[in-house]
CSV table of C-alpha atoms in Angstrom, one decimal:
chain,number,residue,atom,x,y,z
A,19,MET,CA,-7.0,-8.4,25.5
A,20,SER,CA,-10.5,-5.9,25.6
A,21,TYR,CA,-11.0,-3.5,23.1
A,22,SER,CA,-13.5,-0.1,23.1
A,23,LEU,CA,-12.6,1.4,20.1
A,24,LEU,CA,-11.6,-0.8,16.5
A,25,VAL,CA,-11.0,0.5,13.2
A,26,MET,CA,-11.2,-2.3,10.7
A,27,LYS,CA,-9.8,-2.1,6.9
A,28,PHE,CA,-11.1,-4.2,4.4
A,29,GLY,CA,-8.3,-4.7,1.4
A,30,GLY,CA,-10.2,-5.6,-2.4
A,31,THR,CA,-10.4,-9.2,-2.1
A,32,ASN,CA,-12.2,-9.1,1.1
A,33,MET,CA,-14.6,-6.2,-0.9
A,34,GLY,CA,-14.7,-9.2,-4.2
A,35,ASP,CA,-18.8,-9.2,-4.5
A,36,GLY,CA,-21.6,-9.4,-2.4
A,37,ALA,CA,-21.0,-13.1,-1.0
A,38,ALA,CA,-17.1,-11.3,0.4
A,39,ILE,CA,-18.7,-7.9,1.2
A,40,ARG,CA,-21.1,-9.9,3.2
A,41,HIS,CA,-18.7,-11.8,5.6
A,42,SER,CA,-16.3,-8.9,5.9
A,43,ALA,CA,-19.5,-6.6,7.9
A,44,SER,CA,-19.8,-9.9,9.7
A,45,LEU,CA,-17.0,-9.6,10.8
A,46,VAL,CA,-17.2,-6.5,11.3
A,47,THR,CA,-21.0,-7.2,14.8
A,48,ARG,CA,-19.1,-9.9,15.3
A,49,SER,CA,-17.1,-6.7,17.1
A,50,ILE,CA,-20.4,-4.7,17.5
A,51,LYS,CA,-22.2,-7.3,19.4
A,52,GLU,CA,-19.2,-7.6,22.1
A,53,GLU,CA,-20.3,-3.3,22.3
A,54,ILE,CA,-17.2,-2.3,20.7
A,55,LYS,CA,-16.4,0.4,18.9
A,56,VAL,CA,-15.7,0.0,14.8
A,57,VAL,CA,-14.4,2.7,12.1
A,58,VAL,CA,-14.4,0.8,9.3
A,59,VAL,CA,-12.5,1.3,6.6
A,60,VAL,CA,-12.7,-0.8,3.5
A,61,SER,CA,-10.5,-0.6,-0.4
A,62,ALA,CA,-12.3,-0.3,-3.2
A,63,MET,CA,-13.5,-4.1,-5.1
A,64,ALA,CA,-11.0,-6.7,-6.0
A,65,GLY,CA,-9.2,-5.2,-9.2
A,66,VAL,CA,-11.8,-2.2,-9.8
A,67,THR,CA,-9.1,0.7,-9.3
A,68,ASN,CA,-7.3,-1.2,-12.2
A,69,GLN,CA,-10.1,-1.0,-14.3
A,70,LEU,CA,-9.7,2.8,-13.6
A,71,LEU,CA,-6.4,3.1,-14.4
A,72,LYS,CA,-7.1,1.2,-17.3
A,73,ILE,CA,-10.2,3.4,-18.4
A,74,ALA,CA,-8.5,7.3,-18.2
A,75,ALA,CA,-5.4,5.4,-20.1
A,76,SER,CA,-7.9,4.7,-22.3
A,77,ALA,CA,-9.8,8.3,-22.7
A,78,GLU,CA,-6.5,10.2,-22.5
A,79,THR,CA,-5.8,8.3,-26.3
A,80,GLY,CA,-8.9,8.5,-27.6
A,81,ASP,CA,-10.0,5.1,-27.0
A,82,ILE,CA,-13.9,6.9,-26.3
A,83,ALA,CA,-15.4,3.7,-27.1
A,84,SER,CA,-13.7,1.4,-24.8
A,85,ALA,CA,-13.6,3.2,-21.8
A,86,ASN,CA,-17.5,3.6,-22.0
A,87,ASP,CA,-17.7,-0.4,-21.9
A,88,GLU,CA,-15.5,-0.3,-19.3
A,89,ILE,CA,-17.6,2.3,-17.1
A,90,ALA,CA,-20.4,0.1,-18.2
A,91,ALA,CA,-19.0,-3.1,-16.6
A,92,MET,CA,-18.1,-1.5,-13.4
A,93,ARG,CA,-21.7,-0.4,-12.9
A,94,THR,CA,-23.5,-3.6,-13.6
A,95,ARG,CA,-21.1,-5.8,-11.1
A,96,HIS,CA,-21.9,-2.7,-8.6
A,97,PHE,CA,-25.0,-3.3,-9.3
A,98,THR,CA,-24.8,-7.2,-8.5
A,99,ALA,CA,-23.6,-6.6,-5.2
A,100,ALA,CA,-26.4,-4.5,-4.3
A,101,GLN,CA,-28.6,-6.5,-5.5
A,102,GLU,CA,-26.9,-9.1,-3.3
A,103,LEU,CA,-27.5,-8.0,-0.5
A,104,GLY,CA,-30.7,-7.2,-1.0
A,105,ALA,CA,-30.3,-3.4,-2.0
A,106,ALA,CA,-34.1,-2.8,-4.6
A,107,PRO,CA,-33.1,-1.0,-7.6
A,108,ASP,CA,-34.6,2.0,-6.5
A,109,SER,CA,-33.0,2.1,-3.4
A,110,ASP,CA,-30.5,5.0,-2.5
A,111,THR,CA,-27.5,3.1,-2.4
A,112,VAL,CA,-28.2,1.7,-6.3
A,113,ARG,CA,-29.6,5.3,-6.9
A,114,GLU,CA,-26.1,6.2,-5.1
A,115,ILE,CA,-23.6,3.7,-7.7
A,116,ARG,CA,-25.8,4.7,-10.9
A,117,GLU,CA,-24.7,8.8,-10.1
A,118,MET,CA,-21.7,8.3,-9.5
A,119,HIS,CA,-21.2,6.5,-12.4
A,120,GLU,CA,-22.7,8.8,-14.3
A,121,THR,CA,-20.2,11.7,-12.6
A,122,LEU,CA,-17.0,9.6,-13.4
A,123,ARG,CA,-18.6,8.7,-17.1
A,124,GLN,CA,-18.3,12.8,-16.8
A,125,ALA,CA,-14.8,12.6,-16.2
A,126,VAL,CA,-13.1,10.5,-18.2
A,127,TYR,CA,-14.8,12.2,-20.7
A,128,GLY,CA,-13.5,15.2,-19.7
A,129,VAL,CA,-10.1,13.5,-20.4
A,130,TYR,CA,-10.8,12.2,-23.7
A,131,LEU,CA,-12.0,15.5,-25.2
A,132,LEU,CA,-8.3,17.4,-23.2
A,133,ARG,CA,-7.1,14.0,-24.5
A,134,GLU,CA,-4.5,15.1,-21.7
A,135,LEU,CA,-4.6,12.9,-18.2
A,136,THR,CA,-3.1,15.3,-14.9
A,137,PRO,CA,-2.1,13.7,-11.9
A,138,ARG,CA,-5.6,15.4,-10.1
A,139,SER,CA,-7.7,14.0,-13.0
A,140,ARG,CA,-6.1,10.8,-12.3
A,141,ASP,CA,-6.7,11.2,-8.7
A,142,LEU,CA,-10.3,12.0,-9.4
A,143,ILE,CA,-11.3,8.8,-11.0
A,144,VAL,CA,-8.9,6.4,-9.4
A,145,ALA,CA,-10.9,7.0,-5.7
A,146,PHE,CA,-13.8,6.0,-7.6
A,147,GLY,CA,-13.7,3.0,-6.4
A,148,GLU,CA,-13.3,3.3,-3.2
A,149,ARG,CA,-16.2,6.4,-2.9
A,150,LEU,CA,-18.5,2.7,-4.5
A,151,SER,CA,-17.7,0.5,-2.0
A,152,ALA,CA,-18.1,1.9,0.6
A,153,PRO,CA,-22.0,2.3,0.0
A,154,LEU,CA,-22.0,-1.8,-0.3
A,155,MET,CA,-20.2,-2.4,3.3
A,156,SER,CA,-23.0,0.2,4.6
A,157,LEU,CA,-25.3,-2.0,2.9
A,158,ALA,CA,-24.2,-4.8,4.2
A,159,LEU,CA,-23.9,-3.3,8.3
A,160,GLU,CA,-27.5,-2.2,7.5
A,161,GLY,CA,-28.8,-5.6,6.9
A,162,MET,CA,-27.5,-7.0,10.1
A,163,GLN,CA,-28.7,-3.9,12.1
A,164,VAL,CA,-26.4,-2.2,12.3
A,165,HIS,CA,-26.8,1.1,11.9
A,166,ALA,CA,-23.8,2.6,9.4
A,167,LYS,CA,-22.9,5.5,6.9
A,168,HIS,CA,-20.0,6.0,4.6
A,169,VAL,CA,-18.6,8.5,3.7
A,170,SER,CA,-15.3,9.9,1.3
A,171,GLY,CA,-11.7,10.4,3.2
A,172,GLY,CA,-12.2,13.7,2.7
A,173,GLU,CA,-15.7,14.1,4.7
A,174,ALA,CA,-14.1,12.1,7.0
A,175,GLY,CA,-11.6,14.6,7.8
A,176,ILE,CA,-8.8,13.9,5.5
A,177,LEU,CA,-6.4,16.7,4.2
A,178,THR,CA,-4.0,16.2,1.7
A,179,ASP,CA,-1.0,18.3,0.3
A,180,SER,CA,-1.8,18.7,-3.6
A,181,HIS,CA,1.0,15.9,-4.1
A,182,PHE,CA,-1.5,14.2,-6.6
A,183,GLY,CA,-0.8,10.2,-7.2
A,184,ASN,CA,1.0,10.0,-3.0
A,185,ALA,CA,-0.5,12.3,-1.3
A,186,LYS,CA,0.7,13.1,2.9
A,187,PRO,CA,-2.2,14.0,5.5
A,188,LEU,CA,-1.5,17.3,6.7
A,189,PRO,CA,-0.9,18.2,10.6
A,190,GLN,CA,-4.5,19.4,10.9
A,191,THR,CA,-5.8,15.6,9.8
A,192,TYR,CA,-6.1,14.4,12.8
A,193,GLU,CA,-8.7,16.8,14.8
A,194,ARG,CA,-10.3,17.0,12.0
A,195,VAL,CA,-11.1,12.9,11.8
A,196,LYS,CA,-11.7,13.5,15.4
A,197,ASP,CA,-14.3,15.8,15.1
A,198,ARG,CA,-16.1,14.3,12.5
A,199,LEU,CA,-15.6,10.7,13.1
A,200,THR,CA,-16.1,10.8,17.0
A,201,GLY,CA,-19.7,12.4,16.3
A,202,PHE,CA,-21.3,9.7,14.5
A,203,LEU,CA,-20.1,7.0,17.2
A,204,SER,CA,-21.5,8.8,20.0
A,205,ALA,CA,-24.4,8.9,18.5
A,206,GLY,CA,-24.3,4.8,17.4
A,207,VAL,CA,-23.7,4.9,13.7
A,208,THR,CA,-20.3,3.3,12.5
A,209,PRO,CA,-18.3,5.0,9.9
A,210,VAL,CA,-17.7,3.8,7.0
A,211,VAL,CA,-14.5,6.0,5.2
A,212,ALA,CA,-13.5,4.8,2.0
A,213,GLY,CA,-9.9,4.6,2.0
A,214,PHE,CA,-6.8,5.7,0.0
A,215,MET,CA,-8.1,9.2,-0.2
A,216,GLY,CA,-8.2,12.5,1.5
A,217,GLU,CA,-9.3,16.2,0.0
A,218,THR,CA,-6.7,19.2,-0.3
A,219,GLU,CA,-8.1,22.6,0.7
A,220,LYS,CA,-8.8,23.6,-2.7
A,221,GLY,CA,-11.5,20.6,-2.1
A,222,ALA,CA,-10.2,18.8,-4.6
A,223,THR,CA,-9.7,14.4,-4.3
A,224,SER,CA,-6.6,13.1,-3.9
A,225,THR,CA,-4.9,10.2,-3.4
A,226,LEU,CA,-2.4,8.3,-0.5
A,227,GLY,CA,-0.7,6.1,-3.3
A,228,ARG,CA,-1.5,1.9,-4.2
A,229,GLY,CA,-2.3,0.4,-0.6
A,230,GLY,CA,-3.3,3.8,0.3
A,231,THR,CA,-6.3,2.2,2.5
A,232,ASP,CA,-4.0,1.3,5.0
A,233,PHE,CA,-2.7,4.5,5.1
A,234,THR,CA,-6.2,5.8,6.0
A,235,ALA,CA,-7.2,3.2,8.1
A,236,THR,CA,-3.9,3.7,11.0
A,237,ILE,CA,-4.8,8.0,10.6
A,238,ILE,CA,-7.8,7.9,11.3
A,239,GLY,CA,-6.7,5.1,14.2
A,240,LYS,CA,-3.9,7.9,16.1
A,241,ALA,CA,-6.7,10.1,15.3
A,242,LEU,CA,-9.5,8.0,17.6
A,243,SER,CA,-6.8,6.8,19.4
A,244,ALA,CA,-8.2,3.6,18.9
A,245,ASP,CA,-7.2,0.3,21.2
A,246,GLU,CA,-5.9,-1.1,17.7
A,247,VAL,CA,-5.9,-1.1,14.2
A,248,TRP,CA,-6.7,-4.0,12.1
A,249,ALA,CA,-5.9,-5.2,8.4
A,250,TRP,CA,-8.2,-7.4,7.7
A,251,LYS,CA,-5.9,-9.7,4.4
A,252,ASP,CA,-6.7,-12.7,3.1
A,253,VAL,CA,-3.4,-14.6,4.4
A,254,ASP,CA,-2.0,-15.0,7.7
A,255,GLY,CA,-0.8,-12.0,8.3
A,256,VAL,CA,3.3,-11.2,6.7
A,257,MET,CA,4.8,-14.1,5.7
A,258,SER,CA,8.3,-14.6,5.6
A,259,ALA,CA,8.8,-15.0,2.3
A,260,ASP,CA,6.1,-15.0,-0.9
A,261,PRO,CA,4.3,-17.7,-0.4
A,262,ARG,CA,3.5,-18.4,-4.2
A,263,VAL,CA,7.1,-18.7,-5.1
A,264,VAL,CA,8.1,-20.5,-1.0
A,265,LYS,CA,5.8,-23.1,-0.3
A,266,ASP,CA,6.5,-23.7,3.0
A,267,ALA,CA,6.5,-19.7,4.1
A,268,GLN,CA,5.4,-19.3,7.6
A,269,ASN,CA,3.4,-16.7,9.4
A,270,ILE,CA,5.9,-14.5,11.8
A,271,GLU,CA,4.0,-13.3,14.8
A,272,ILE,CA,5.2,-10.4,16.0
A,273,LEU,CA,6.6,-7.3,14.2
A,274,SER,CA,8.1,-3.8,15.1
A,275,TYR,CA,7.2,-0.3,12.9
A,276,GLY,CA,10.5,-0.8,11.0
A,277,GLU,CA,10.9,-4.1,10.7
A,278,VAL,CA,7.6,-4.0,8.2
A,279,MET,CA,7.7,-0.8,7.0
A,280,GLU,CA,11.4,-2.3,5.7
A,281,LEU,CA,9.2,-4.8,4.4
A,282,ALA,CA,6.7,-2.9,2.7
A,283,TYR,CA,9.3,-0.7,1.5
A,284,PHE,CA,10.7,-4.0,0.1
A,285,GLY,CA,8.3,-5.2,-2.2
A,286,ALA,CA,5.9,-7.1,0.5
A,287,LYS,CA,2.2,-6.9,-0.5
A,288,VAL,CA,1.6,-5.7,3.4
A,289,LEU,CA,0.7,-2.6,3.8
A,290,HIS,CA,1.3,0.6,2.5
A,291,PRO,CA,4.9,2.0,3.3
A,292,LEU,CA,3.8,5.0,5.1
A,293,ALA,CA,0.9,2.8,7.1
A,294,VAL,CA,2.8,2.8,10.6
A,295,THR,CA,4.2,6.5,10.5
A,296,PRO,CA,0.6,7.9,12.2
A,297,ILE,CA,0.3,5.4,14.9
A,298,LYS,CA,4.4,4.8,16.2
A,299,GLU,CA,3.8,8.3,18.0
A,300,SER,CA,1.8,6.6,19.5
A,301,GLY,CA,2.4,3.3,19.4
A,302,ILE,CA,-1.5,1.6,18.4
A,303,PRO,CA,-0.3,-1.3,17.9
A,304,LEU,CA,-1.4,-2.4,14.2
A,305,ARG,CA,-2.9,-6.7,13.4
A,306,LEU,CA,-3.0,-7.7,9.7
A,307,LYS,CA,-5.5,-10.9,10.0
A,308,ASN,CA,-7.0,-13.7,7.9
A,309,SER,CA,-10.8,-12.6,7.0
A,310,THR,CA,-11.0,-16.8,6.4
A,311,ASP,CA,-9.7,-17.2,10.1
A,312,PRO,CA,-10.7,-14.8,12.2
A,313,ASP,CA,-9.8,-16.4,15.5
A,314,PHE,CA,-6.4,-16.5,13.8
A,315,ALA,CA,-3.7,-13.6,15.8
A,316,GLY,CA,-2.2,-12.8,12.7
A,317,THR,CA,0.4,-10.6,12.9
A,318,LEU,CA,1.0,-8.4,15.6
A,319,VAL,CA,2.8,-4.5,14.6
A,320,GLN,CA,4.0,-3.7,17.4
A,321,PRO,CA,6.8,-0.3,18.7
A,322,GLU,CA,9.7,-2.8,19.9
A,323,PRO,CA,10.7,-6.0,18.3
A,324,GLN,CA,10.9,-9.9,19.1
A,325,HIS,CA,14.5,-11.2,19.1
A,326,ILE,CA,14.1,-14.1,18.8
A,327,PRO,CA,18.1,-16.1,19.6
A,328,ASP,CA,19.6,-17.9,16.4
A,329,ARG,CA,17.0,-16.4,13.8
A,330,PRO,CA,18.4,-13.0,13.2
A,331,VAL,CA,16.5,-12.5,9.9
A,332,LYS,CA,12.8,-12.9,10.2
A,333,ALA,CA,12.0,-12.6,6.0
A,334,VAL,CA,12.7,-12.2,2.2
A,335,THR,CA,11.2,-10.6,0.0
A,336,SER,CA,11.5,-8.7,-3.1
A,337,ILE,CA,10.4,-6.0,-5.6
A,338,LYS,CA,10.9,-7.1,-9.4
A,339,ASN,CA,10.6,-4.8,-12.3
A,340,VAL,CA,13.9,-2.5,-11.1
A,341,SER,CA,16.0,0.2,-13.4
A,342,LEU,CA,19.6,-0.1,-12.5
A,343,ILE,CA,21.4,3.5,-13.7
A,344,THR,CA,24.6,4.3,-13.1
A,345,VAL,CA,26.0,7.4,-13.6
A,346,THR,CA,29.9,7.1,-14.4
A,347,GLY,CA,33.0,9.4,-15.8
A,348,ALA,CA,36.1,10.9,-14.7
A,349,GLY,CA,34.0,14.4,-13.4
A,350,VAL,CA,32.1,12.1,-10.0
A,351,LEU,CA,35.5,11.9,-8.4
A,352,GLY,CA,35.8,13.4,-5.9
A,353,VAL,CA,33.1,16.1,-6.4
A,354,PRO,CA,30.2,16.2,-3.8
A,355,GLU,CA,28.5,18.8,-5.9
A,356,VAL,CA,27.7,16.2,-8.8
A,357,ILE,CA,26.0,13.4,-6.5
A,358,ALA,CA,23.8,16.6,-4.7
A,359,SER,CA,22.6,16.8,-7.9
A,360,VAL,CA,22.0,13.4,-8.9
A,361,PHE,CA,19.6,13.4,-5.8
A,362,THR,CA,18.2,17.0,-6.9
A,363,ALA,CA,17.2,16.4,-10.1
A,364,LEU,CA,15.4,13.6,-8.9
A,365,ALA,CA,13.7,14.4,-6.1
A,366,ARG,CA,12.4,17.7,-8.2
A,367,GLU,CA,10.4,14.4,-10.4
A,368,ASN,CA,9.3,13.1,-7.1
A,369,ILE,CA,11.1,9.3,-8.5
A,370,THR,CA,11.3,6.2,-5.6
A,371,LEU,CA,14.7,5.3,-4.7
A,372,LEU,CA,14.7,2.2,-3.8
A,373,MET,CA,18.7,1.0,-3.2
A,374,VAL,CA,21.8,3.5,-3.6
A,375,SER,CA,25.3,2.5,-4.2
A,376,GLN,CA,28.4,4.1,-4.8
A,377,SER,CA,31.9,3.2,-5.4
A,378,SER,CA,35.0,3.3,-2.8
A,379,SER,CA,36.5,5.7,-4.9
A,380,MET,CA,33.5,7.7,-5.2
A,381,SER,CA,34.4,7.5,-9.1
A,382,ASN,CA,30.2,6.1,-9.7
A,383,VAL,CA,26.8,6.1,-8.4
A,384,SER,CA,24.1,3.1,-9.2
A,385,LEU,CA,20.7,3.9,-8.4
A,386,ALA,CA,17.6,1.3,-8.2
A,387,VAL,CA,15.0,2.9,-9.3
A,388,PRO,CA,11.2,1.3,-10.5
A,389,GLY,CA,11.2,0.3,-13.6
A,390,SER,CA,7.6,2.1,-14.1
A,391,ASP,CA,10.2,5.6,-13.6
A,392,ALA,CA,13.8,4.3,-15.4
A,393,GLY,CA,12.5,6.5,-18.4
A,394,ARG,CA,11.8,9.4,-16.6
A,395,THR,CA,15.0,9.1,-14.6
A,396,LEU,CA,17.1,8.8,-17.2
A,397,GLN,CA,15.9,11.9,-19.0
A,398,ALA,CA,16.1,13.9,-14.9
A,399,LEU,CA,19.7,12.8,-15.1
A,400,ARG,CA,20.5,13.8,-17.9
A,401,SER,CA,18.8,17.1,-18.2
A,402,GLY,CA,20.2,17.7,-14.5
A,403,LEU,CA,24.0,16.7,-15.0
A,404,SER,CA,26.9,17.6,-17.1
A,405,SER,CA,27.2,16.6,-20.7
A,406,GLU,CA,30.9,15.1,-19.6
A,407,LEU,CA,29.5,12.5,-16.6
A,408,ASN,CA,27.9,9.1,-18.4
A,409,VAL,CA,24.3,8.0,-17.6
A,410,GLU,CA,23.5,3.6,-18.0
A,411,GLU,CA,20.4,1.8,-17.8
A,412,GLN,CA,20.4,-2.0,-17.1
A,413,ASN,CA,16.5,-3.1,-17.0
A,414,ASP,CA,14.9,-6.3,-15.6
A,415,VAL,CA,16.8,-6.7,-12.3
A,416,ALA,CA,14.9,-7.1,-9.1
A,417,VAL,CA,15.7,-6.3,-5.0
A,418,LEU,CA,16.2,-8.9,-2.6
A,419,ALA,CA,16.3,-8.2,0.5
A,420,ILE,CA,16.6,-10.0,4.3
A,421,VAL,CA,14.9,-7.7,7.3
A,422,GLY,CA,14.6,-8.7,10.6
A,423,SER,CA,16.1,-6.7,13.6
A,424,GLY,CA,18.3,-8.5,14.9
A,425,MET,CA,20.9,-8.7,12.1
A,426,ARG,CA,22.0,-5.9,14.3
A,427,GLY,CA,25.3,-6.5,15.3
A,428,GLN,CA,24.9,-10.3,14.7
A,429,ARG,CA,27.8,-11.5,12.8
A,430,GLY,CA,27.7,-14.3,9.8
A,431,VAL,CA,24.4,-12.8,8.5
A,432,SER,CA,25.5,-11.0,5.4
A,433,ALA,CA,29.0,-13.6,5.0
A,434,LYS,CA,25.6,-16.4,4.7
A,435,LEU,CA,23.1,-14.3,2.7
A,436,PHE,CA,26.6,-14.1,-0.4
A,437,ALA,CA,27.1,-17.8,0.0
A,438,SER,CA,23.5,-19.0,-0.6
A,439,LEU,CA,23.0,-16.1,-3.8
A,440,ALA,CA,26.2,-17.8,-5.0
A,441,SER,CA,26.0,-21.4,-4.1
A,442,SER,CA,22.7,-20.8,-6.6
A,443,GLY,CA,24.2,-19.4,-9.1
A,444,VAL,CA,23.0,-16.0,-8.2
A,445,ASN,CA,24.4,-13.2,-9.6
A,446,VAL,CA,24.6,-9.6,-6.9
A,447,LEU,CA,24.6,-6.4,-9.2
A,448,MET,CA,24.6,-3.8,-6.2
A,449,ILE,CA,24.9,-4.3,-2.3
A,450,SER,CA,23.4,-2.0,0.3
A,451,GLN,CA,22.5,-1.8,3.6
A,452,GLY,CA,21.1,0.8,6.1
A,453,GLY,CA,22.4,2.4,8.7
A,454,SER,CA,19.3,0.7,11.1
A,455,GLU,CA,20.6,-2.6,10.0
A,456,LEU,CA,16.9,-3.9,10.3
A,457,ASN,CA,17.3,-4.7,6.4
A,458,ILE,CA,20.4,-5.7,3.9
A,459,SER,CA,19.5,-5.3,0.2
A,460,VAL,CA,21.1,-6.3,-2.7
A,461,ALA,CA,20.3,-6.1,-6.7
A,462,ILE,CA,20.4,-9.0,-9.0
A,463,GLU,CA,18.9,-10.1,-13.2
A,464,GLY,CA,15.3,-10.2,-12.3
A,465,GLY,CA,15.0,-13.9,-13.7
A,466,GLN,CA,17.2,-15.1,-10.8
A,467,VAL,CA,14.9,-13.9,-8.3
A,468,ASP,CA,12.8,-16.6,-7.2
A,469,THR,CA,15.3,-19.1,-7.1
A,470,ALA,CA,17.5,-16.6,-4.7
A,471,THR,CA,14.1,-16.0,-2.5
A,472,LEU,CA,13.8,-20.3,-2.4
A,473,ALA,CA,17.5,-20.2,-1.3
A,474,VAL,CA,18.1,-17.5,1.1
A,475,HIS,CA,14.9,-18.3,3.1
A,476,GLN,CA,16.2,-21.8,2.6
A,477,ALA,CA,20.3,-20.8,4.5
A,478,PHE,CA,18.0,-18.7,7.6
A,479,GLY,CA,15.7,-21.5,8.2
A,480,LEU,CA,12.6,-19.5,8.2
A,481,GLY,CA,10.6,-22.8,6.8
A,482,ARG,CA,8.1,-24.0,8.6
A,483,ALA,CA,9.9,-27.3,9.4
A,484,ALA,CA,13.0,-25.5,10.3
A,485,VAL,CA,11.3,-23.8,13.2
A,486,SER,CA,9.2,-26.6,14.5
A,487,GLY,CA,12.4,-28.7,13.9
């Protein structure tokens, strides 16, 4: 296929140091030399987002010395990368990095003085990772004679709601992005956009949630009607299971938008769960490619699924560190208002529900939530529900899901799943199947998740040996 416009997103590993950034820039120039226009979207350098969260937490607890030490280490890392990419000590890039670190230090000091880290402050601080890596990519491209200009997500036109930490783009975003980036492209400039972030209507920095750089890339892809969005990773696209757990996991050549959303939602570290939503309407393909093997096709994500005979399941994935919250009591029995109040209480706290299951007698309802949200969930339910109801928690749980469009209408899939779990001695705590029939998910004990993944992967013949045979 010939392309005229591509959006290329580079993850943290591909922005890890000067050498990685130079290699990523070379992947951009490969396409530019073929007279393809490219918009580049970058993540923070590997590990920097977690480092910024640690800095913010240290400041909130009053440990400003530790926060400043981390900022100094981060500044050195970015300076070193700039030097590796050919920047002189008095260059614009080095000056910009120095000024950004000073602004970061002031923001962190404000948190320290107040001893309060609001979601808005956290977003401002954590967005520095992408803001700092964008100038490095511009520098690398300029070194390859590509005229580049780096901008923040807000400067690129991404306007979001005020839900800090997990913001969503507003409808006018797409026209704004088109207006701002088309100008660069028509002037022969390659835009480098800091991913993961936008800005509110008041101009405050907002972030799109972890993995949000994928989301940035697809927002831009839709706005510019790109031919494809390429997400460069350090693996061969989407795998049939976590290759660290399942050694014979294989690359999946084609997935539908629905399938990849299910995989992302249930823990596969492939994409932001909402990344395909901007491109679904326009049918723009998304391709996940391996930066170490750029000629490999990777995984193509497209509107329609590819049905493979005798292979209804395409992948098995899991979420660890989950908590099960169960609401029981005579008051639950047959009372729709109780169920409504459960969901209202959780929605008010913006708690993500991974699974929901209700007993057939309606005498209890069980919820799977991320372990990090368990405390807030318990508090929300206990304050929002009748005192007659009992709210219990079970920790150290995992959610395992099988995903594949071929499961729709296929007999025996559930039986094979539960037989493989039973034969491996895995205890199922909770079951859920979506109405779309794209996934079946089960809650199991956390310590059994790797055993369960291996057993299920083998039972459905997803490994390389089974496929080639």
